[in-house]
Coordinates of C-alpha atoms in Angstrom, one line a residue:
M119 CA 74.7 -10.6 2.9
E120 CA 71.2 -12.0 2.3
R121 CA 68.8 -10.8 -0.3
N122 CA 65.6 -8.9 0.6
K123 CA 67.1 -7.4 3.8
I124 CA 66.7 -3.8 2.6
S125 CA 63.9 -2.2 4.6
G126 CA 64.8 1.5 4.9
G127 CA 67.2 3.8 6.8
I128 CA 70.2 5.7 5.4
Y129 CA 71.2 4.7 1.9
L130 CA 74.7 6.2 1.5
V131 CA 76.1 7.0 -1.9
I132 CA 79.9 7.5 -2.0
N133 CA 81.8 9.2 -4.7
P134 CA 84.8 7.1 -5.7
S135 CA 86.7 10.1 -7.0
M136 CA 87.0 11.4 -3.5
R137 CA 90.6 11.4 -2.1
R138 CA 91.0 7.7 -1.0
I139 CA 92.1 8.2 2.6
E140 CA 89.3 10.8 3.2
L141 CA 86.8 8.6 1.7
L142 CA 87.7 5.5 3.8
N143 CA 88.0 7.5 7.0
R144 CA 84.6 9.2 6.6
L145 CA 83.0 5.9 5.6
E146 CA 84.3 4.3 8.6
E147 CA 82.7 6.9 10.8
V148 CA 79.3 6.6 9.1
L149 CA 79.3 2.9 9.2
Q150 CA 79.8 3.0 12.9
A151 CA 76.9 5.5 13.1
G152 CA 74.5 3.1 11.4
V153 CA 73.9 3.4 7.6
A154 CA 71.9 0.6 6.1
I155 CA 73.5 0.3 2.7
V156 CA 76.3 1.8 0.6
Q157 CA 76.4 2.4 -3.2
I158 CA 79.5 3.2 -5.1
W159 CA 78.5 5.9 -7.5
D160 CA 79.5 5.5 -11.2
N161 CA 81.8 8.5 -11.1
W162 CA 85.2 7.2 -11.8
E163 CA 88.1 9.5 -12.7
P164 CA 90.5 8.0 -15.3
L165 CA 93.4 7.5 -13.1
I166 CA 91.5 5.9 -10.2
N167 CA 92.2 2.2 -9.6
R168 CA 88.7 0.8 -9.5
Q169 CA 89.8 -2.7 -8.2
D170 CA 91.4 -1.2 -5.2
V171 CA 88.5 1.1 -4.3
I172 CA 85.9 -1.5 -4.8
M173 CA 87.8 -4.0 -2.6
E174 CA 88.6 -1.6 0.2
V175 CA 85.1 -0.2 0.4
S176 CA 83.6 -3.7 0.3
N177 CA 85.9 -5.1 3.0
L178 CA 85.2 -2.1 5.2
C179 CA 81.6 -2.2 4.8
H180 CA 81.3 -6.0 5.3
R181 CA 83.1 -5.6 8.6
H182 CA 80.2 -3.6 9.8
H183 CA 77.7 -6.0 8.1
V184 CA 76.6 -3.3 5.6
P185 CA 75.8 -4.5 1.9
V186 CA 77.6 -2.7 -1.0
L187 CA 76.1 -2.0 -4.4
I188 CA 77.8 -0.9 -7.6
N189 CA 76.2 1.6 -9.6
N190 CA 75.1 0.4 -13.1
S191 CA 78.3 -1.8 -13.8
W192 CA 76.5 -5.2 -13.0
E193 CA 79.2 -7.1 -14.8
L194 CA 81.6 -6.3 -11.8
L195 CA 79.4 -8.5 -9.5
S196 CA 81.2 -11.7 -10.7
S197 CA 84.7 -10.2 -9.9
F198 CA 84.3 -8.4 -6.7
P199 CA 82.6 -9.0 -3.3
L200 CA 79.7 -6.8 -4.1
D201 CA 76.2 -7.4 -2.9
G202 CA 74.2 -6.0 -5.8
V203 CA 73.6 -3.3 -8.4
H204 CA 71.8 -0.1 -8.7
F205 CA 70.6 0.8 -12.1
D206 CA 69.8 4.5 -13.1
A207 CA 67.6 3.2 -15.7
I208 CA 66.1 0.0 -17.0
P209 CA 69.0 -1.8 -19.0
D210 CA 67.8 -2.7 -22.6
D211 CA 69.1 -6.2 -22.0
Y212 CA 67.8 -6.8 -18.5
A213 CA 66.3 -10.2 -19.4
Q214 CA 69.8 -11.3 -20.4
I215 CA 71.5 -9.6 -17.4
Q216 CA 69.2 -11.6 -15.1
Q217 CA 70.8 -14.8 -16.3
Y218 CA 74.2 -13.7 -14.8
I219 CA 72.9 -11.9 -11.6
K220 CA 72.6 -14.4 -8.9
Q221 CA 69.4 -14.7 -6.8
D222 CA 71.1 -13.4 -3.7
Y223 CA 72.2 -10.2 -5.3
L224 CA 70.3 -7.0 -4.3
V225 CA 69.0 -5.0 -7.3
G226 CA 67.3 -1.4 -7.1
I227 CA 66.5 1.3 -9.7
T228 CA 66.1 5.0 -9.9
C229 CA 62.5 6.1 -10.6
N230 CA 61.2 9.6 -11.5
N231 CA 57.7 10.8 -12.5
D232 CA 57.2 7.8 -14.8
L233 CA 55.3 5.4 -12.7
S234 CA 55.7 2.6 -15.2
L235 CA 59.2 2.2 -13.7
V236 CA 57.6 1.4 -10.5
D237 CA 55.3 -1.1 -12.1
W238 CA 58.3 -2.7 -13.8
A239 CA 60.4 -2.9 -10.6
D240 CA 57.4 -4.5 -8.7
K241 CA 56.8 -7.2 -11.4
N242 CA 60.5 -7.9 -11.6
K243 CA 60.8 -8.2 -7.9
L244 CA 63.4 -5.8 -7.3
D245 CA 64.5 -5.0 -3.8
Y246 CA 63.9 -1.3 -3.6
I247 CA 63.2 1.9 -5.6
S248 CA 65.0 5.2 -5.3
F249 CA 63.1 8.4 -6.4
C250 CA 65.3 11.1 -7.8
S251 CA 65.4 14.1 -7.5
I252 CA 63.3 15.1 -4.5
F253 CA 64.9 18.6 -4.2
P254 CA 67.3 20.4 -6.6
S255 CA 70.8 18.9 -6.1
S256 CA 74.2 19.6 -7.4
T257 CA 75.0 15.8 -7.5
S258 CA 71.8 14.8 -9.1
T259 CA 71.8 17.1 -12.0
S260 CA 70.6 14.4 -14.4
C261 CA 67.4 13.8 -12.4
E262 CA 64.2 15.6 -12.9
L263 CA 62.2 16.8 -9.8
V264 CA 59.7 14.2 -8.6
S265 CA 56.2 15.1 -7.7
F266 CA 55.2 14.2 -4.4
D267 CA 51.8 13.1 -5.7
K268 CA 53.8 10.5 -7.8
I269 CA 55.5 9.1 -4.7
Q270 CA 52.2 8.8 -2.9
E271 CA 50.7 6.9 -5.9
A272 CA 53.8 4.7 -6.1
R273 CA 53.3 3.7 -2.4
R274 CA 49.9 2.5 -3.3
M275 CA 51.3 0.5 -6.3
T276 CA 54.0 -1.4 -4.4
S277 CA 55.2 -2.6 -1.1
L278 CA 58.8 -2.4 -2.1
P279 CA 61.0 -0.1 0.1
L280 CA 60.9 3.4 -1.2
F281 CA 64.0 5.7 -0.9
L282 CA 64.0 9.4 -1.6
A283 CA 67.2 11.0 -3.2
G284 CA 68.4 14.3 -4.2
G285 CA 69.1 17.4 -2.4
I286 CA 67.8 16.1 1.0
Q287 CA 69.2 17.9 3.9
L288 CA 68.5 17.9 7.6
S289 CA 66.9 21.2 7.1
N290 CA 64.3 20.1 4.5
M291 CA 63.4 16.6 5.7
S292 CA 60.4 17.9 7.5
L293 CA 59.0 18.7 4.1
L294 CA 58.8 15.0 3.4
N295 CA 56.6 14.2 6.4
E296 CA 53.5 13.9 4.2
L297 CA 55.1 11.1 2.3
D298 CA 55.1 7.3 3.1
Y299 CA 58.7 6.4 2.5
D300 CA 61.2 4.1 4.0
G301 CA 64.7 5.7 3.8
V302 CA 66.8 8.6 2.2
A303 CA 69.7 8.2 -0.1
I304 CA 72.4 10.8 0.8
I305 CA 75.5 11.8 -0.9
S306 CA 77.0 15.3 0.0
G307 CA 74.7 15.8 2.9
I308 CA 76.9 13.3 4.9
M309 CA 80.1 12.8 3.0
S310 CA 80.8 16.5 2.7
S311 CA 79.9 17.5 6.3
E312 CA 82.4 18.4 8.9
N313 CA 81.3 15.5 11.2
P314 CA 79.8 12.7 9.1
A315 CA 79.0 10.4 12.0
Q316 CA 77.0 13.1 13.9
V317 CA 75.1 14.1 10.7
T318 CA 74.3 10.4 10.0
K319 CA 72.9 10.1 13.6
Q320 CA 70.9 13.2 13.1
Y321 CA 69.3 11.8 9.8
L322 CA 68.5 8.6 11.5
E323 CA 66.8 10.4 14.4
T324 CA 64.7 12.4 12.1
L325 CA 63.7 9.2 10.3
R326 CA 62.9 7.5 13.6
N327 CA 60.8 10.5 14.8
K328 CA 58.8 10.4 11.5
N329 CA 58.2 6.8 11.7
N330 CA 57.1 7.1 15.5
E331 CA 54.7 9.8 14.4
N332 CA 53.2 7.8 11.6
R333 CA 52.5 4.9 14.0
N334 CA 50.8 7.2 16.4
N335 CA 48.6 8.8 13.8

């Protein structure tokens, strides 16, 4: 995978604590449907074999040419075929971490209403920013709700791809039409659905329709 290739689309966050066979089967379906990037969420149960999960997920995603990010645990990059890391917050020792992260690794960060994070991400040449939480969410309980005004201001501050995360469903995506963003990060909206592939395609179609409307306006 090459660096700086994230431009938008569906950013799928998977829960490694999901039953393995179900996780891999559903992941295969959504990869075929067209997700852009996969992140392994930092939600490990004690008895889970991290090595097996990371290897199986990475191998499966790479067969579909989709990059895989690990959540926070950047030190795993040197041991597994991962493509990058997503930080929930700026690490205190980021300057030192940079010495160990190869130039071709993808790096992203979660932002909220504190736009100094956007400025930091832009100055440090990260690959994308993910705003959390857009709506109330059972899987984003640690995130504050982000003001739409802050997202619009962030768009004026940076050209980095902006993803929106937290509580985003097909039923509420129309509420995001006023925002200039590049993709959506989804967990349960896809992986907990009865037909993950179909739902993925519906998210993609909604994004395409929004982009077409913006080009026509």
